[in-house]
Amino acid sequence: MARITASVYTSHVPAIGAALDMDKSTEPYWQPVFAGYDFSRQWMKDNQPDVIFLVYNDHATAFSLDMIPTFAIGTAAQFIPADEGFGPRPVPIVIGHPELASHIAHSVIQQDFDLTIVNKMEVDHGLTVPLSLLCGAQDPVHGAWPCPVIPFAVYVVQYPVPSGQRCFNLGRAIRKAVESFDEDLNVHIWGTGGMSHQLQGPRAGLINRAWDNAWLDQLIADPVACAATPHIDYVREAGSEGVELVMWLIARGAMQDVADSASHISVRHRFYHVPASNTAVGHLILQDT
Ligand code: DHB
Ligand code: FE
């Protein structure tokens, strides 16, 4: 059967993608950001998954205000990097896994989480920047991401957005769905977005190191309590876009220790850095022991 063995969490700041694409990753401003992922790129090589289930949010790229799916699963064979205003990022096409994605859609909907099934979709920085951070720069034409990726888009741009609790419970359902797929696949689940940031209004530029780090501590050690964090806390403490963090709870809810209290996870890597653009960058790797 397929198994989820690790989860990866990372901010997906678009300026990180631009810095990489324009060869600025060794400049003094960016070097400490990319250095925080040196361990992770090696870990990816040593722990190569068969499939990545990548939770991210679309930033009005594939979905405008014409149509707002709260949870959308990408079931296509491939996903083209989107043009977000400066041309598409020079990165490889994302290869999907239609069989596993369709199975997860079927199972999760049967578990009472109604998903939108997306057979054609372009993917934005929310998905491609985490892949670049963990896999390094890739030749857009001859290169390839290390494995198929199932994009899972969560709507967090305008209210109503799903609660952290709903996301956590959905993660649990995704774990069951993966475990009922009849093929031996090693699956990693990624949660992206955050950490504290506000891109608009009088509090633009808000960063809250203390809150971010306390939230990370709780996500690791007491995910059930972390899932109960209400929206108002994210907005007040982590800024209007800090609510992207609810997506990390989907990945956390899919880990083995949540399903089985006798099992344990280990923290393989933890990184926190300010600034990257207007954002605090947070990153974690959790793995079954
Ligand atoms: C920015 C955009 C994002 O989507 C994000 O998650 C963090 C930062 C930005 O525009 O700087
Ligand atoms: Fe974002």
PDB file of N, CA and C in Angstrom, residues 19-77:
ATOM      1  N   ALA A  19      14.611  35.432  -6.914  1.00  0.00           N
ATOM      2  CA  ALA A  19      16.040  35.493  -6.556  1.00  0.00           C
ATOM      3  C   ALA A  19      16.790  34.312  -7.168  1.00  0.00           C
ATOM      4  N   LEU A  20      16.186  33.137  -7.111  1.00  0.00           N
ATOM      5  CA  LEU A  20      16.817  31.943  -7.689  1.00  0.00           C
ATOM      6  C   LEU A  20      16.913  32.060  -9.209  1.00  0.00           C
ATOM      7  N   ASP A  21      15.807  32.493  -9.814  1.00  0.00           N
ATOM      8  CA  ASP A  21      15.756  32.552 -11.281  1.00  0.00           C
ATOM      9  C   ASP A  21      16.705  33.606 -11.833  1.00  0.00           C
ATOM     10  N   MET A  22      16.993  34.650 -11.020  1.00  0.00           N
ATOM     11  CA  MET A  22      17.874  35.720 -11.504  1.00  0.00           C
ATOM     12  C   MET A  22      19.277  35.590 -10.914  1.00  0.00           C
ATOM     13  N   ASP A  23      19.608  34.388 -10.427  1.00  0.00           N
ATOM     14  CA  ASP A  23      20.963  34.090  -9.931  1.00  0.00           C
ATOM     15  C   ASP A  23      21.406  34.986  -8.793  1.00  0.00           C
ATOM     16  N   LYS A  24      20.469  35.293  -7.902  1.00  0.00           N
ATOM     17  CA  LYS A  24      20.808  36.172  -6.770  1.00  0.00           C
ATOM     18  C   LYS A  24      20.935  35.403  -5.460  1.00  0.00           C
ATOM     19  N   SER A  25      20.930  34.086  -5.519  1.00  0.00           N
ATOM     20  CA  SER A  25      20.845  33.323  -4.269  1.00  0.00           C
ATOM     21  C   SER A  25      22.093  33.443  -3.406  1.00  0.00           C
ATOM     22  N   THR A  26      23.217  33.886  -3.985  1.00  0.00           N
ATOM     23  CA  THR A  26      24.425  34.046  -3.160  1.00  0.00           C
ATOM     24  C   THR A  26      24.627  35.487  -2.686  1.00  0.00           C
ATOM     25  N   GLU A  27      23.717  36.384  -3.075  1.00  0.00           N
ATOM     26  CA  GLU A  27      23.829  37.771  -2.588  1.00  0.00           C
ATOM     27  C   GLU A  27      23.591  37.811  -1.082  1.00  0.00           C
ATOM     28  N   PRO A  28      24.183  38.794  -0.369  1.00  0.00           N
ATOM     29  CA  PRO A  28      24.104  38.802   1.106  1.00  0.00           C
ATOM     30  C   PRO A  28      22.667  38.753   1.642  1.00  0.00           C
ATOM     31  N   TYR A  29      21.728  39.401   0.958  1.00  0.00           N
ATOM     32  CA  TYR A  29      20.337  39.392   1.444  1.00  0.00           C
ATOM     33  C   TYR A  29      19.738  37.985   1.373  1.00  0.00           C
ATOM     34  N   TRP A  30      20.049  37.249   0.269  1.00  0.00           N
ATOM     35  CA  TRP A  30      19.384  35.962   0.032  1.00  0.00           C
ATOM     36  C   TRP A  30      20.149  34.759   0.553  1.00  0.00           C
ATOM     37  N   GLN A  31      21.474  34.911   0.710  1.00  0.00           N
ATOM     38  CA  GLN A  31      22.297  33.756   1.080  1.00  0.00           C
ATOM     39  C   GLN A  31      21.786  33.058   2.345  1.00  0.00           C
ATOM     40  N   PRO A  32      21.444  33.801   3.413  1.00  0.00           N
ATOM     41  CA  PRO A  32      20.969  33.109   4.625  1.00  0.00           C
ATOM     42  C   PRO A  32      19.638  32.382   4.431  1.00  0.00           C
ATOM     43  N   VAL A  33      18.812  32.876   3.506  1.00  0.00           N
ATOM     44  CA  VAL A  33      17.530  32.193   3.233  1.00  0.00           C
ATOM     45  C   VAL A  33      17.818  30.827   2.608  1.00  0.00           C
ATOM     46  N   PHE A  34      18.626  30.829   1.538  1.00  0.00           N
ATOM     47  CA  PHE A  34      18.901  29.568   0.844  1.00  0.00           C
ATOM     48  C   PHE A  34      19.737  28.618   1.707  1.00  0.00           C
ATOM     49  N   ALA A  35      20.614  29.183   2.562  1.00  0.00           N
ATOM     50  CA  ALA A  35      21.428  28.328   3.449  1.00  0.00           C
ATOM     51  C   ALA A  35      20.535  27.515   4.383  1.00  0.00           C
ATOM     52  N   GLY A  36      19.383  28.063   4.730  1.00  0.00           N
ATOM     53  CA  GLY A  36      18.449  27.349   5.605  1.00  0.00           C
ATOM     54  C   GLY A  36      17.857  26.108   4.963  1.00  0.00           C
ATOM     55  N   TYR A  37      18.050  25.961   3.652  1.00  0.00           N
ATOM     56  CA  TYR A  37      17.506  24.809   2.919  1.00  0.00           C
ATOM     57  C   TYR A  37      18.605  23.855   2.425  1.00  0.00           C
ATOM     58  N   ASP A  38      19.881  24.132   2.784  1.00  0.00           N
ATOM     59  CA  ASP A  38      20.977  23.245   2.351  1.00  0.00           C
ATOM     60  C   ASP A  38      20.739  21.822   2.858  1.00  0.00           C
ATOM     61  N   PHE A  39      20.432  21.726   4.153  1.00  0.00           N
ATOM     62  CA  PHE A  39      20.146  20.410   4.726  1.00  0.00           C
ATOM     63  C   PHE A  39      19.003  19.733   3.953  1.00  0.00           C
ATOM     64  N   SER A  40      17.982  20.505   3.658  1.00  0.00           N
ATOM     65  CA  SER A  40      16.751  19.952   3.089  1.00  0.00           C
ATOM     66  C   SER A  40      16.958  19.388   1.693  1.00  0.00           C
ATOM     67  N   ARG A  41      17.798  20.066   0.891  1.00  0.00           N
ATOM     68  CA  ARG A  41      18.054  19.568  -0.465  1.00  0.00           C
ATOM     69  C   ARG A  41      18.781  18.220  -0.408  1.00  0.00           C
ATOM     70  N   GLN A  42      19.700  18.090   0.547  1.00  0.00           N
ATOM     71  CA  GLN A  42      20.380  16.801   0.716  1.00  0.00           C
ATOM     72  C   GLN A  42      19.403  15.750   1.241  1.00  0.00           C
ATOM     73  N   TRP A  43      18.570  16.157   2.198  1.00  0.00           N
ATOM     74  CA  TRP A  43      17.564  15.230   2.767  1.00  0.00           C
ATOM     75  C   TRP A  43      16.634  14.724   1.669  1.00  0.00           C
ATOM     76  N   MET A  44      16.249  15.596   0.756  1.00  0.00           N
ATOM     77  CA  MET A  44      15.381  15.177  -0.358  1.00  0.00           C
ATOM     78  C   MET A  44      16.067  14.094  -1.196  1.00  0.00           C
ATOM     79  N   LYS A  45      17.375  14.273  -1.427  1.00  0.00           N
ATOM     80  CA  LYS A  45      18.113  13.272  -2.239  1.00  0.00           C
ATOM     81  C   LYS A  45      18.202  11.941  -1.488  1.00  0.00           C
ATOM     82  N   ASP A  46      18.387  12.027  -0.171  1.00  0.00           N
ATOM     83  CA  ASP A  46      18.553  10.802   0.639  1.00  0.00           C
ATOM     84  C   ASP A  46      17.213  10.121   0.930  1.00  0.00           C
ATOM     85  N   ASN A  47      16.128  10.856   0.811  1.00  0.00           N
ATOM     86  CA  ASN A  47      14.803  10.327   1.169  1.00  0.00           C
ATOM     87  C   ASN A  47      13.818  10.561   0.032  1.00  0.00           C
ATOM     88  N   GLN A  48      14.250  10.215  -1.153  1.00  0.00           N
ATOM     89  CA  GLN A  48      13.473  10.501  -2.361  1.00  0.00           C
ATOM     90  C   GLN A  48      12.070   9.893  -2.303  1.00  0.00           C
ATOM     91  N   PRO A  49      11.013  10.721  -2.320  1.00  0.00           N
ATOM     92  CA  PRO A  49       9.660  10.155  -2.334  1.00  0.00           C
ATOM     93  C   PRO A  49       9.280   9.675  -3.739  1.00  0.00           C
ATOM     94  N   ASP A  50       8.226   8.866  -3.810  1.00  0.00           N
ATOM     95  CA  ASP A  50       7.673   8.490  -5.109  1.00  0.00           C
ATOM     96  C   ASP A  50       6.687   9.535  -5.600  1.00  0.00           C
ATOM     97  N   VAL A  51       6.004  10.178  -4.656  1.00  0.00           N
ATOM     98  CA  VAL A  51       5.016  11.211  -4.987  1.00  0.00           C
ATOM     99  C   VAL A  51       5.039  12.272  -3.884  1.00  0.00           C
ATOM    100  N   ILE A  52       4.888  13.527  -4.276  1.00  0.00           N
ATOM    101  CA  ILE A  52       4.689  14.618  -3.303  1.00  0.00           C
ATOM    102  C   ILE A  52       3.245  15.097  -3.414  1.00  0.00           C
ATOM    103  N   PHE A  53       2.556  15.117  -2.276  1.00  0.00           N
ATOM    104  CA  PHE A  53       1.214  15.698  -2.204  1.00  0.00           C
ATOM    105  C   PHE A  53       1.424  17.111  -1.666  1.00  0.00           C
ATOM    106  N   LEU A  54       1.262  18.107  -2.528  1.00  0.00           N
ATOM    107  CA  LEU A  54       1.727  19.462  -2.187  1.00  0.00           C
ATOM    108  C   LEU A  54       0.539  20.407  -1.931  1.00  0.00           C
ATOM    109  N   VAL A  55       0.359  20.751  -0.671  1.00  0.00           N
ATOM    110  CA  VAL A  55      -0.725  21.652  -0.258  1.00  0.00           C
ATOM    111  C   VAL A  55      -0.227  23.092  -0.377  1.00  0.00           C
ATOM    112  N   TYR A  56      -0.944  23.906  -1.124  1.00  0.00           N
ATOM    113  CA  TYR A  56      -0.537  25.290  -1.335  1.00  0.00           C
ATOM    114  C   TYR A  56      -1.800  26.099  -1.599  1.00  0.00           C
ATOM    115  N   ASN A  57      -1.638  27.408  -1.748  1.00  0.00           N
ATOM    116  CA  ASN A  57      -2.792  28.181  -2.195  1.00  0.00           C
ATOM    117  C   ASN A  57      -2.489  28.877  -3.497  1.00  0.00           C
ATOM    118  N   ASP A  58      -3.520  28.937  -4.312  1.00  0.00           N
ATOM    119  CA  ASP A  58      -3.462  29.674  -5.563  1.00  0.00           C
ATOM    120  C   ASP A  58      -3.705  31.153  -5.236  1.00  0.00           C
ATOM    121  N   HIS A  59      -2.860  32.042  -5.819  1.00  0.00           N
ATOM    122  CA  HIS A  59      -2.962  33.476  -5.512  1.00  0.00           C
ATOM    123  C   HIS A  59      -3.648  34.200  -6.667  1.00  0.00           C
ATOM    124  N   ALA A  60      -4.936  33.868  -6.884  1.00  0.00           N
ATOM    125  CA  ALA A  60      -5.723  34.490  -7.963  1.00  0.00           C
ATOM    126  C   ALA A  60      -5.060  34.261  -9.325  1.00  0.00           C
ATOM    127  N   THR A  61      -4.424  33.100  -9.487  1.00  0.00           N
ATOM    128  CA  THR A  61      -3.766  32.747 -10.746  1.00  0.00           C
ATOM    129  C   THR A  61      -4.654  31.806 -11.556  1.00  0.00           C
ATOM    130  N   ALA A  62      -4.918  30.617 -11.017  1.00  0.00           N
ATOM    131  CA  ALA A  62      -5.795  29.658 -11.694  1.00  0.00           C
ATOM    132  C   ALA A  62      -7.263  29.955 -11.392  1.00  0.00           C
ATOM    133  N   PHE A  63      -7.522  30.463 -10.198  1.00  0.00           N
ATOM    134  CA  PHE A  63      -8.901  30.736  -9.778  1.00  0.00           C
ATOM    135  C   PHE A  63      -9.066  32.226  -9.502  1.00  0.00           C
ATOM    136  N   SER A  64      -9.879  32.886 -10.272  1.00  0.00           N
ATOM    137  CA  SER A  64     -10.184  34.290 -10.001  1.00  0.00           C
ATOM    138  C   SER A  64     -11.377  34.330  -9.055  1.00  0.00           C
ATOM    139  N   LEU A  65     -11.907  35.526  -8.831  1.00  0.00           N
ATOM    140  CA  LEU A  65     -13.099  35.628  -7.989  1.00  0.00           C
ATOM    141  C   LEU A  65     -14.337  35.082  -8.705  1.00  0.00           C
ATOM    142  N   ASP A  66     -14.179  34.663  -9.983  1.00  0.00           N
ATOM    143  CA  ASP A  66     -15.311  34.054 -10.694  1.00  0.00           C
ATOM    144  C   ASP A  66     -15.710  32.726 -10.072  1.00  0.00           C
ATOM    145  N   MET A  67     -14.725  32.041  -9.506  1.00  0.00           N
ATOM    146  CA  MET A  67     -14.990  30.708  -8.979  1.00  0.00           C
ATOM    147  C   MET A  67     -14.012  30.431  -7.852  1.00  0.00           C
ATOM    148  N   ILE A  68     -14.526  30.045  -6.682  1.00  0.00           N
ATOM    149  CA  ILE A  68     -13.670  29.945  -5.500  1.00  0.00           C
ATOM    150  C   ILE A  68     -13.819  28.565  -4.864  1.00  0.00           C
ATOM    151  N   PRO A  69     -12.992  27.595  -5.286  1.00  0.00           N
ATOM    152  CA  PRO A  69     -13.040  26.279  -4.634  1.00  0.00           C
ATOM    153  C   PRO A  69     -12.272  26.321  -3.309  1.00  0.00           C
ATOM    154  N   THR A  70     -12.893  25.864  -2.247  1.00  0.00           N
ATOM    155  CA  THR A  70     -12.205  25.874  -0.944  1.00  0.00           C
ATOM    156  C   THR A  70     -11.059  24.868  -0.930  1.00  0.00           C
ATOM    157  N   PHE A  71     -11.318  23.653  -1.424  1.00  0.00           N
ATOM    158  CA  PHE A  71     -10.274  22.621  -1.520  1.00  0.00           C
ATOM    159  C   PHE A  71     -10.298  22.036  -2.936  1.00  0.00           C
ATOM    160  N   ALA A  72      -9.191  22.140  -3.659  1.00  0.00           N
ATOM    161  CA  ALA A  72      -9.158  21.675  -5.054  1.00  0.00           C
ATOM    162  C   ALA A  72      -7.979  20.729  -5.259  1.00  0.00           C
ATOM    163  N   ILE A  73      -8.258  19.537  -5.774  1.00  0.00           N
ATOM    164  CA  ILE A  73      -7.185  18.562  -6.017  1.00  0.00           C
ATOM    165  C   ILE A  73      -6.896  18.466  -7.514  1.00  0.00           C
ATOM    166  N   GLY A  74      -5.622  18.525  -7.859  1.00  0.00           N
ATOM    167  CA  GLY A  74      -5.200  18.462  -9.257  1.00  0.00           C
ATOM    168  C   GLY A  74      -5.034  17.014  -9.692  1.00  0.00           C
ATOM    169  N   THR A  75      -5.882  16.585 -10.631  1.00  0.00           N
ATOM    170  CA  THR A  75      -5.860  15.190 -11.090  1.00  0.00           C
ATOM    171  C   THR A  75      -5.254  15.057 -12.491  1.00  0.00           C
ATOM    172  N   ALA A  76      -4.709  16.133 -13.020  1.00  0.00           N
ATOM    173  CA  ALA A  76      -4.179  16.122 -14.391  1.00  0.00           C
ATOM    174  C   ALA A  76      -2.847  15.375 -14.463  1.00  0.00           C
ATOM    175  N   ALA A  77      -2.439  15.073 -15.704  1.00  0.00           N
ATOM    176  CA  ALA A  77      -1.150  14.407 -15.939  1.00  0.00           C
ATOM    177  C   ALA A  77       0.005  15.391 -15.818  1.00  0.00           C
TER     178      ALA A  77
END
